[in-house]
Tab-separated table of C-alpha atoms in Angstrom:
chain	number	residue	atom	x	y	z
A	1	MET	CA	-49.830	-80.616	66.391
A	2	ARG	CA	-46.288	-79.717	67.439
A	3	THR	CA	-43.118	-79.204	65.449
A	4	ILE	CA	-40.109	-81.436	65.913
A	5	ARG	CA	-36.897	-79.463	65.418
A	6	SER	CA	-33.396	-80.782	64.891
A	7	THR	CA	-29.934	-79.329	65.405
A	8	GLY	CA	-27.396	-78.095	62.854
A	9	ARG	CA	-25.827	-81.481	62.085
A	10	ALA	CA	-29.248	-83.013	61.406
A	11	ARG	CA	-30.241	-80.084	59.207
A	12	LEU	CA	-26.975	-80.431	57.288
A	13	ALA	CA	-27.566	-84.166	56.782
A	14	ALA	CA	-31.122	-83.480	55.610
A	15	ALA	CA	-29.908	-80.782	53.212
A	16	VAL	CA	-27.295	-83.135	51.756
A	17	ALA	CA	-29.922	-85.863	51.342
A	18	LEU	CA	-32.229	-83.445	49.553
A	19	LEU	CA	-29.486	-81.856	47.447
A	20	ALA	CA	-27.797	-85.108	46.381
A	21	PRO	CA	-30.349	-85.813	43.630
A	22	SER	CA	-30.003	-82.223	42.404
A	23	LEU	CA	-26.237	-82.580	42.225
A	24	VAL	CA	-26.649	-85.751	40.192
A	25	LEU	CA	-29.058	-83.894	37.908
A	26	VAL	CA	-26.585	-81.108	37.205
A	27	ALA	CA	-24.296	-83.732	35.708
A	28	GLY	CA	-27.321	-85.387	34.082
A	29	PRO	CA	-27.460	-87.426	30.935
A	30	THR	CA	-27.173	-86.379	27.341
A	31	PRO	CA	-29.520	-87.947	24.781
A	32	ALA	CA	-26.572	-89.699	23.116
A	33	GLN	CA	-25.879	-91.916	26.131
A	34	ALA	CA	-26.827	-95.591	26.086
A	35	ALA	CA	-28.963	-97.128	28.821
A	36	ASP	CA	-26.958	-97.370	32.037
A	37	THR	CA	-27.829	-98.087	35.658
A	38	THR	CA	-25.733	-97.375	38.739
A	39	THR	CA	-26.547	-98.393	42.301
A	40	ARG	CA	-24.666	-97.099	45.332
A	41	ILE	CA	-25.151	-97.961	48.977
A	42	LEU	CA	-23.951	-95.502	51.589
A	43	ARG	CA	-23.836	-96.153	55.322
A	44	ALA	CA	-22.785	-93.534	57.826
A	45	PRO	CA	-22.966	-92.908	61.541
A	46	LEU	CA	-25.941	-90.808	62.541
A	47	GLU	CA	-25.889	-88.271	65.346
A	48	LEU	CA	-29.105	-86.328	65.712
A	49	SER	CA	-30.468	-84.051	68.431
A	50	VAL	CA	-34.214	-83.523	68.321
A	51	VAL	CA	-36.381	-81.212	70.409
A	52	LEU	CA	-39.210	-83.587	71.308
A	53	PRO	CA	-42.163	-81.561	72.623
A	54	CYS	CA	-44.037	-84.747	73.575
A	55	ALA	CA	-41.412	-85.808	76.142
A	56	ASN	CA	-41.049	-84.984	79.819
A	57	GLY	CA	-44.759	-84.915	80.583
A	58	GLY	CA	-45.417	-82.493	77.694
A	59	LEU	CA	-42.735	-80.016	78.822
A	60	GLY	CA	-40.428	-81.246	76.060
A	61	GLU	CA	-36.756	-82.063	76.075
A	62	VAL	CA	-33.794	-82.515	73.765
A	63	VAL	CA	-33.206	-86.144	72.802
A	64	ASP	CA	-29.747	-87.057	71.497
A	65	PHE	CA	-29.835	-89.972	69.039
A	66	ASP	CA	-27.092	-92.054	67.497
A	67	GLY	CA	-27.099	-95.019	65.171
A	68	THR	CA	-26.611	-95.695	61.479
A	69	ILE	CA	-28.190	-94.199	58.393
A	70	SER	CA	-28.227	-96.178	55.143
A	71	GLU	CA	-29.016	-94.806	51.703
A	72	VAL	CA	-29.457	-96.753	48.488
A	73	TYR	CA	-29.102	-94.609	45.351
A	74	HIS	CA	-30.316	-96.196	42.124
A	75	VAL	CA	-29.711	-94.031	39.047
A	76	THR	CA	-30.691	-95.030	35.514
A	77	VAL	CA	-30.104	-93.256	32.236
A	78	ASP	CA	-32.420	-94.918	29.730
A	79	GLY	CA	-31.736	-95.462	26.041
A	80	THR	CA	-33.608	-92.300	25.034
A	81	GLY	CA	-31.671	-90.062	27.425
A	82	GLY	CA	-34.288	-90.108	30.181
A	83	PHE	CA	-32.956	-89.889	33.717
A	84	HIS	CA	-34.383	-91.786	36.712
A	85	VAL	CA	-33.305	-91.597	40.376
A	86	HIS	CA	-34.644	-93.729	43.231
A	87	ILE	CA	-33.317	-93.174	46.746
A	88	VAL	CA	-34.292	-95.174	49.826
A	89	GLU	CA	-32.987	-93.933	53.169
A	90	THR	CA	-33.428	-95.911	56.387
A	91	GLN	CA	-32.118	-95.829	59.940
A	92	SER	CA	-30.905	-98.781	61.986
A	93	ASN	CA	-30.061	-99.173	65.653
A	94	VAL	CA	-30.997	-95.554	66.351
A	95	HIS	CA	-31.434	-94.954	70.068
A	96	GLY	CA	-31.654	-91.739	72.042
A	97	ILE	CA	-31.444	-90.451	75.597
A	98	GLY	CA	-33.524	-87.561	76.912
A	99	ALA	CA	-31.235	-84.776	78.152
A	100	THR	CA	-33.591	-83.841	81.014
A	101	THR	CA	-35.248	-87.113	82.043
A	102	GLY	CA	-32.693	-89.699	80.912
A	103	ASP	CA	-35.574	-91.559	79.214
A	104	ARG	CA	-34.590	-93.906	76.410
A	105	TYR	CA	-36.066	-93.505	72.914
A	106	VAL	CA	-35.993	-95.455	69.663
A	107	SER	CA	-36.217	-93.789	66.277
A	108	THR	CA	-37.161	-95.154	62.868
A	109	ARG	CA	-37.188	-93.272	59.599
A	110	VAL	CA	-37.881	-94.187	56.010
A	111	ASN	CA	-37.378	-91.630	53.255
A	112	LEU	CA	-38.321	-92.499	49.664
A	113	PHE	CA	-37.389	-90.196	46.798
A	114	VAL	CA	-38.230	-90.783	43.113
A	115	TYR	CA	-37.226	-88.456	40.274
A	116	ASN	CA	-37.919	-89.023	36.588
A	117	GLN	CA	-36.784	-86.740	33.774
A	118	GLY	CA	-37.502	-87.221	30.091
A	119	SER	CA	-34.900	-86.914	27.374
A	120	GLY	CA	-34.142	-83.276	26.682
A	121	GLY	CA	-34.899	-82.354	30.303
A	122	LEU	CA	-38.710	-82.564	30.276
A	123	PRO	CA	-41.175	-83.824	31.426
A	124	ILE	CA	-40.158	-84.156	35.084
A	125	THR	CA	-41.835	-85.830	38.045
A	126	SER	CA	-40.437	-85.741	41.566
A	127	THR	CA	-41.946	-87.412	44.644
A	128	GLN	CA	-40.683	-87.715	48.213
A	129	GLN	CA	-42.284	-89.510	51.146
A	130	LEU	CA	-40.749	-89.407	54.613
A	131	VAL	CA	-42.017	-91.064	57.791
A	132	PHE	CA	-40.072	-90.410	61.023
A	133	LYS	CA	-41.245	-92.114	64.241
A	134	ILE	CA	-39.872	-91.675	67.771
A	135	VAL	CA	-41.027	-94.055	70.492
A	136	GLY	CA	-40.349	-93.459	74.179
A	137	PRO	CA	-41.399	-94.893	77.526
A	138	GLY	CA	-44.677	-94.111	79.223
A	139	PRO	CA	-47.802	-92.520	77.793
A	140	GLY	CA	-47.894	-89.512	75.505
A	141	ASN	CA	-44.273	-89.078	74.450
A	142	ASP	CA	-44.222	-90.799	71.060
A	143	ALA	CA	-43.954	-88.592	67.970
A	144	LEU	CA	-44.727	-89.075	64.303
A	145	LEU	CA	-43.531	-86.842	61.452
A	146	ARG	CA	-44.793	-87.260	57.881
A	147	ILE	CA	-43.709	-85.315	54.818
A	148	THR	CA	-44.948	-85.858	51.283
A	149	ASN	CA	-44.191	-83.697	48.288
A	150	HIS	CA	-44.732	-84.079	44.587
A	151	THR	CA	-44.088	-81.962	41.506
A	152	THR	CA	-44.870	-82.633	37.856
A	153	LEU	CA	-43.682	-80.485	34.957
A	154	ASN	CA	-45.117	-81.352	31.574
A	155	ALA	CA	-43.200	-81.404	28.277
A	156	ASP	CA	-43.390	-77.603	27.847
A	157	GLY	CA	-42.183	-76.927	31.406
A	158	THR	CA	-45.581	-76.010	32.870
A	159	VAL	CA	-46.117	-77.145	36.441
A	160	THR	CA	-49.213	-79.338	36.338
A	161	VAL	CA	-49.041	-80.763	39.873
A	162	ALA	CA	-47.283	-79.391	42.956
A	163	PHE	CA	-48.047	-80.124	46.579
A	164	ASP	CA	-46.380	-80.521	49.952
A	165	THR	CA	-47.940	-82.033	53.048
A	166	PHE	CA	-46.393	-81.976	56.498
A	167	SER	CA	-47.582	-83.235	59.851
A	168	ALA	CA	-45.821	-83.622	63.190
A	169	GLU	CA	-47.766	-84.862	66.148
A	170	CYS	CA	-47.454	-86.355	69.581
A	171	GLU	CA	-49.084	-89.747	69.933
A	172	PRO	CA	-50.170	-91.655	72.985
A	173	THR	CA	-48.017	-94.690	73.712
A	174	ALA	CA	-49.900	-97.866	72.864
A	175	PRO	CA	-50.899	-99.928	75.911
């Protein structure tokens, strides 16, 4: 299993995506609010450089990607003051070029984030699932990254469930 690393701009974009729900939570609901739902769709250009260890015959190379990232934010404050956030992030038309080999790559990514908070701030559940796939020419240079995390805090603030799973691996190209 090998790690896929990204450059500063990608890390910044990932940090913003992860922090956005937290920023919404800081301005979270008060129990006096009526039920309200807001949906926002954001689209932005994506520029991402990834160190792909699977590429270049296993020697690795930097692959520079560009395309579009889309995020759908769905935020609901329920009638009891509970707070619910659902975020779906996808990529479209994301293509990359290997800096060493000039090989062409295609990237897909789906990131699902769900956050639920009861009135008064507790209980809380938070779940994120991310699947990031890079497909290139020839055998052995495809990569798959999976991240799953979940946390549950019960009504008294005790963490009852908390886990993170991460895998990054090179895959053989399907015949």
